[in-house]
Amino acid sequence: MSTMPASHGHNEACCNIPPVVTKGYQPLGTYKEIGGYKTYVTGPVDAKKAIVVIYDIFGYFEQTLQGADILAFSDAHQKYKVFIPDWFKGSPCPIEIYPPDNDDKKKQLGEFFETFPPPKIAGQVPDYVKAVKEQDSSIEKLGIIGYCWGGKVVALSVKADSNPFSIAAQIHPAMVDATDAEGLSVPTMLLASKEEPEEEVKKFENNLKVAKHVETFKDQIHGWMAARADLNDSRVKEEYERGYKTVVEFFGKNF
């Protein structure tokens, strides 16, 4: 694990993660149309900071929505509005095909990635952010968080010349590439599972020259903070909570 010093002080005790619901979570937010995308929106109405969440390939799962609510309401000193746009327009990847342990599943997963390649979505992010700010003029700063496939979208978004974000987090990211960290100018975190390539994660960390937090949750699977989180498993639930607490604290210090 590596943490570079934060840019200003923040009392970690102010981060208070609510009790995690294992099943049947009732989301606190609502769905709105923003920039042509159905969007899950949660957080205090008077928040001046926003977080755009790029979900994983399985779309709107209750574990992901609960995570968005945790991000929005867990810091006593920072108020965030959280936005999760539906890039897949109601047609996410079926979770039944993961893990892709036979040829048919591999084919379906490959076709999905061809339909929604991360560079394509990353190219749409700036216009979406523009729509968010047009709809809510009180928003002054934005951060971005992405899970799995969404982690790659984050990497491409923040390294682009058009980057509108002040902070970024990749959570159990797919397609980790150390070169994505080169030249980044915003605080960046990466939380890896046991399934991400250890050497590439280390290289990514070494290439970051900004405030950073890179950590591997060594007994967790790819997806433990999003759709694939089995919150009925006490250990997964514990690390799901710790993961979100880590994100909230990093954003509290650096956003």
Short mmCIF file of C-alpha atoms in Angstrom, two decimals:
data_model
loop_
_atom_site.label_atom_id
_atom_site.label_comp_id
_atom_site.label_asym_id
_atom_site.label_seq_id
_atom_site.Cartn_x
_atom_site.Cartn_y
_atom_site.Cartn_z
CA MET A 1 0.00 0.00 0.00
CA SER A 2 1.16 3.50 -0.74
CA THR A 3 -0.24 6.81 0.34
CA MET A 4 1.24 10.16 -0.62
CA PRO A 5 0.52 12.98 1.85
CA ALA A 6 -2.75 14.82 1.40
CA SER A 7 -2.91 18.41 0.26
CA HIS A 8 -4.68 19.63 3.40
CA GLY A 9 -5.85 18.37 6.77
CA HIS A 10 -8.95 16.28 7.31
CA ASN A 11 -10.20 14.52 10.40
CA GLU A 12 -10.58 10.86 9.50
CA ALA A 13 -12.96 10.38 12.44
CA CYS A 14 -15.47 12.44 10.49
CA CYS A 15 -15.81 9.61 7.99
CA ASN A 16 -18.76 7.61 9.26
CA ILE A 17 -19.82 4.78 6.95
CA PRO A 18 -23.45 3.82 7.60
CA PRO A 19 -24.33 0.19 8.33
CA VAL A 20 -24.12 -1.80 5.11
CA VAL A 21 -27.31 -3.60 4.07
CA THR A 22 -26.56 -7.14 2.93
CA LYS A 23 -29.67 -7.65 0.79
CA GLY A 24 -32.70 -5.68 -0.35
CA TYR A 25 -31.03 -2.27 -0.17
CA GLN A 26 -33.39 0.67 -0.74
CA PRO A 27 -31.48 3.39 -2.63
CA LEU A 28 -31.66 6.92 -1.25
CA GLY A 29 -31.44 8.67 -4.61
CA THR A 30 -33.65 9.14 -7.65
CA TYR A 31 -33.34 8.71 -11.39
CA LYS A 32 -33.15 11.73 -13.68
CA GLU A 33 -32.48 12.36 -17.35
CA ILE A 34 -29.17 14.19 -17.81
CA GLY A 35 -27.47 14.73 -21.14
CA GLY A 36 -29.61 12.07 -22.77
CA TYR A 37 -28.75 9.45 -20.15
CA LYS A 38 -30.87 8.00 -17.40
CA THR A 39 -28.86 8.86 -14.28
CA TYR A 40 -28.99 7.75 -10.66
CA VAL A 41 -28.54 10.91 -8.55
CA THR A 42 -27.94 10.93 -4.82
CA GLY A 43 -26.50 13.30 -2.23
CA PRO A 44 -27.32 16.62 -0.50
CA VAL A 45 -29.10 19.12 -2.73
CA ASP A 46 -26.76 21.93 -1.66
CA ALA A 47 -23.54 20.05 -2.45
CA LYS A 48 -21.02 22.04 -4.49
CA LYS A 49 -18.87 19.04 -5.32
CA ALA A 50 -19.96 16.17 -7.53
CA ILE A 51 -18.71 12.66 -8.20
CA VAL A 52 -19.43 10.92 -11.49
CA VAL A 53 -19.47 7.15 -10.99
CA ILE A 54 -18.76 4.86 -13.93
CA TYR A 55 -20.41 1.58 -13.01
CA ASP A 56 -19.12 -1.86 -13.99
CA ILE A 57 -20.40 -3.75 -17.03
CA PHE A 58 -23.38 -5.08 -15.06
CA GLY A 59 -24.97 -1.65 -14.65
CA TYR A 60 -27.26 -0.64 -11.80
CA PHE A 61 -26.80 -3.25 -9.04
CA GLU A 62 -27.90 -2.52 -5.49
CA GLN A 63 -24.33 -2.97 -4.22
CA THR A 64 -23.21 -0.19 -6.59
CA LEU A 65 -26.11 2.09 -5.69
CA GLN A 66 -25.46 1.55 -1.99
CA GLY A 67 -21.85 2.49 -2.65
CA ALA A 68 -22.97 5.73 -4.31
CA ASP A 69 -25.10 6.59 -1.27
CA ILE A 70 -22.15 5.87 1.03
CA LEU A 71 -19.97 8.23 -1.00
CA ALA A 72 -22.65 10.92 -0.89
CA PHE A 73 -23.47 10.91 2.82
CA SER A 74 -20.47 9.59 4.80
CA ASP A 75 -18.27 12.67 5.23
CA ALA A 76 -19.38 15.16 7.86
CA HIS A 77 -17.37 17.98 6.28
CA GLN A 78 -17.74 17.30 2.56
CA LYS A 79 -21.01 17.23 0.66
CA TYR A 80 -21.11 15.35 -2.61
CA LYS A 81 -23.75 14.85 -5.24
CA VAL A 82 -23.15 11.53 -6.96
CA PHE A 83 -24.20 10.80 -10.54
CA ILE A 84 -24.27 7.35 -12.18
CA PRO A 85 -25.18 7.64 -15.88
CA ASP A 86 -26.55 4.61 -17.71
CA TRP A 87 -24.08 4.35 -20.56
CA PHE A 88 -25.62 1.04 -21.64
CA LYS A 89 -29.10 2.51 -22.16
CA GLY A 90 -30.79 -0.26 -20.19
CA SER A 91 -28.81 -3.14 -21.74
CA PRO A 92 -25.96 -4.03 -19.35
CA CYS A 93 -23.92 -7.19 -19.62
CA PRO A 94 -25.75 -10.16 -18.01
CA ILE A 95 -23.96 -11.01 -14.77
CA GLU A 96 -24.59 -14.71 -15.46
CA ILE A 97 -21.80 -14.74 -18.07
CA TYR A 98 -19.16 -13.84 -15.48
CA PRO A 99 -16.72 -15.35 -14.90
CA PRO A 100 -16.26 -16.18 -18.59
CA ASP A 101 -15.35 -19.82 -18.01
CA ASN A 102 -16.48 -21.26 -21.34
CA ASP A 103 -16.29 -20.28 -25.01
CA ASP A 104 -19.86 -18.97 -25.21
CA LYS A 105 -19.41 -16.70 -22.21
CA LYS A 106 -16.08 -15.47 -23.56
CA LYS A 107 -17.75 -14.67 -26.87
CA GLN A 108 -20.59 -12.75 -25.21
CA LEU A 109 -18.17 -10.78 -23.03
CA GLY A 110 -15.98 -9.96 -26.02
CA GLU A 111 -18.98 -8.73 -27.99
CA PHE A 112 -20.06 -6.53 -25.10
CA PHE A 113 -16.62 -4.91 -24.87
CA GLU A 114 -16.67 -4.34 -28.63
CA THR A 115 -20.02 -2.56 -28.30
CA PHE A 116 -18.91 -0.45 -25.34
CA PRO A 117 -15.13 0.00 -25.56
CA PRO A 118 -13.76 2.24 -22.79
CA PRO A 119 -12.30 4.83 -25.23
CA LYS A 120 -15.76 5.33 -26.73
CA ILE A 121 -17.36 6.01 -23.33
CA ALA A 122 -14.44 8.16 -22.17
CA GLY A 123 -15.01 10.29 -25.24
CA GLN A 124 -18.60 10.91 -24.14
CA VAL A 125 -17.73 11.86 -20.56
CA PRO A 126 -16.88 15.56 -21.14
CA ASP A 127 -20.26 16.25 -22.76
CA TYR A 128 -22.01 14.42 -19.93
CA VAL A 129 -20.16 16.54 -17.36
CA LYS A 130 -21.19 19.65 -19.27
CA ALA A 131 -24.83 18.52 -19.04
CA VAL A 132 -24.48 17.91 -15.29
CA LYS A 133 -23.14 21.42 -14.73
CA GLU A 134 -25.82 22.96 -16.93
CA GLN A 135 -28.51 21.21 -14.90
CA ASP A 136 -26.90 22.08 -11.56
CA SER A 137 -25.02 25.37 -11.67
CA SER A 138 -24.04 25.08 -7.99
CA ILE A 139 -21.46 22.37 -8.77
CA GLU A 140 -17.96 23.83 -8.66
CA LYS A 141 -15.70 20.75 -8.74
CA LEU A 142 -16.01 17.19 -9.98
CA GLY A 143 -14.38 13.88 -9.18
CA ILE A 144 -14.71 10.53 -10.93
CA ILE A 145 -14.79 6.93 -9.71
CA GLY A 146 -14.97 3.81 -11.85
CA TYR A 147 -15.40 0.10 -11.16
CA CYS A 148 -13.85 -2.69 -13.25
CA TRP A 149 -14.56 -1.66 -16.90
CA GLY A 150 -15.38 1.77 -15.51
CA GLY A 151 -11.91 1.99 -14.02
CA LYS A 152 -10.45 2.02 -17.52
CA VAL A 153 -12.93 4.73 -18.52
CA VAL A 154 -11.65 6.76 -15.55
CA ALA A 155 -8.02 6.24 -16.56
CA LEU A 156 -8.67 7.43 -20.09
CA SER A 157 -10.83 10.36 -18.97
CA VAL A 158 -8.35 11.90 -16.55
CA LYS A 159 -5.34 11.56 -18.87
CA ALA A 160 -7.16 13.31 -21.73
CA ASP A 161 -6.61 16.99 -22.52
CA SER A 162 -10.35 17.48 -21.97
CA ASN A 163 -10.24 16.15 -18.38
CA PRO A 164 -12.83 18.02 -16.26
CA PHE A 165 -12.07 16.18 -13.00
CA SER A 166 -10.10 17.27 -9.92
CA ILE A 167 -9.67 13.78 -8.41
CA ALA A 168 -10.02 10.18 -9.60
CA ALA A 169 -10.40 6.65 -8.24
CA GLN A 170 -10.20 3.29 -9.97
CA ILE A 171 -11.78 0.42 -8.05
CA HIS A 172 -10.77 -3.15 -9.01
CA PRO A 173 -10.07 -1.77 -12.49
CA ALA A 174 -10.03 -3.80 -15.68
CA MET A 175 -7.15 -3.46 -18.13
CA VAL A 176 -4.71 -1.87 -15.67
CA ASP A 177 -1.98 -0.11 -17.64
CA ALA A 178 0.89 1.59 -15.84
CA THR A 179 1.33 4.07 -18.67
CA ASP A 180 -2.11 5.51 -17.86
CA ALA A 181 -0.57 6.96 -14.68
CA GLU A 182 2.12 8.88 -16.51
CA GLY A 183 1.63 12.63 -16.48
CA LEU A 184 -1.56 12.61 -14.42
CA SER A 185 -2.11 15.92 -12.67
CA VAL A 186 -4.94 15.07 -10.27
CA PRO A 187 -4.95 13.08 -7.00
CA THR A 188 -5.47 9.44 -7.92
CA MET A 189 -6.30 6.25 -6.06
CA LEU A 190 -6.42 2.64 -7.17
CA LEU A 191 -7.90 -0.14 -5.06
CA ALA A 192 -7.05 -3.52 -6.53
CA SER A 193 -8.40 -6.99 -5.85
CA LYS A 194 -6.34 -10.18 -5.75
CA GLU A 195 -7.18 -10.65 -9.44
CA GLU A 196 -5.56 -7.51 -10.84
CA PRO A 197 -2.00 -7.98 -12.18
CA GLU A 198 0.22 -7.26 -9.18
CA GLU A 199 3.25 -6.10 -11.15
CA GLU A 200 1.22 -3.71 -13.32
CA VAL A 201 -0.49 -2.23 -10.26
CA LYS A 202 2.95 -1.63 -8.71
CA LYS A 203 4.20 0.06 -11.88
CA PHE A 204 1.04 2.20 -11.99
CA GLU A 205 1.72 3.29 -8.41
CA ASN A 206 5.35 4.13 -9.17
CA ASN A 207 4.33 6.24 -12.18
CA LEU A 208 1.99 8.44 -10.13
CA LYS A 209 3.58 11.77 -9.18
CA VAL A 210 0.48 13.20 -7.51
CA ALA A 211 -1.28 12.64 -4.17
CA LYS A 212 -2.09 8.95 -4.31
CA HIS A 213 -3.37 5.89 -2.52
CA VAL A 214 -2.73 2.48 -4.08
CA GLU A 215 -3.73 -0.64 -2.19
CA THR A 216 -4.50 -4.28 -2.94
CA PHE A 217 -7.26 -6.04 -1.00
CA LYS A 218 -5.51 -9.39 -1.17
CA ASP A 219 -8.40 -11.70 -0.32
CA GLN A 220 -11.09 -9.99 -2.41
CA ILE A 221 -12.32 -10.83 -5.90
CA HIS A 222 -12.54 -8.49 -8.87
CA GLY A 223 -15.83 -6.68 -8.25
CA TRP A 224 -16.02 -6.75 -4.44
CA MET A 225 -17.12 -3.10 -4.18
CA ALA A 226 -19.70 -3.24 -6.97
CA ALA A 227 -22.06 -5.73 -8.63
CA ARG A 228 -20.16 -8.89 -7.67
CA ALA A 229 -20.02 -8.07 -3.96
CA ASP A 230 -21.50 -10.93 -1.92
CA LEU A 231 -22.47 -8.87 1.11
CA ASN A 232 -23.88 -11.94 2.85
CA ASP A 233 -20.26 -13.01 3.29
CA SER A 234 -19.03 -11.27 6.44
CA ARG A 235 -15.47 -10.89 5.15
CA VAL A 236 -16.61 -9.37 1.84
CA LYS A 237 -18.93 -7.03 3.71
CA GLU A 238 -16.07 -5.98 6.00
CA GLU A 239 -13.78 -5.21 3.06
CA TYR A 240 -16.59 -3.52 1.10
CA GLU A 241 -17.02 -1.18 4.07
CA ARG A 242 -13.28 -0.64 4.44
CA GLY A 243 -12.95 0.04 0.74
CA TYR A 244 -15.58 2.76 0.79
CA LYS A 245 -14.13 4.25 3.96
CA THR A 246 -10.76 4.43 2.21
CA VAL A 247 -12.29 6.21 -0.78
CA VAL A 248 -14.23 8.68 1.37
CA GLU A 249 -11.12 9.53 3.38
CA PHE A 250 -8.94 10.01 0.29
CA PHE A 251 -11.53 12.27 -1.32
CA GLY A 252 -11.97 14.15 1.95
CA LYS A 253 -8.27 14.95 2.05
CA ASN A 254 -7.69 15.71 -1.60
CA PHE A 255 -10.90 16.94 -3.21
#
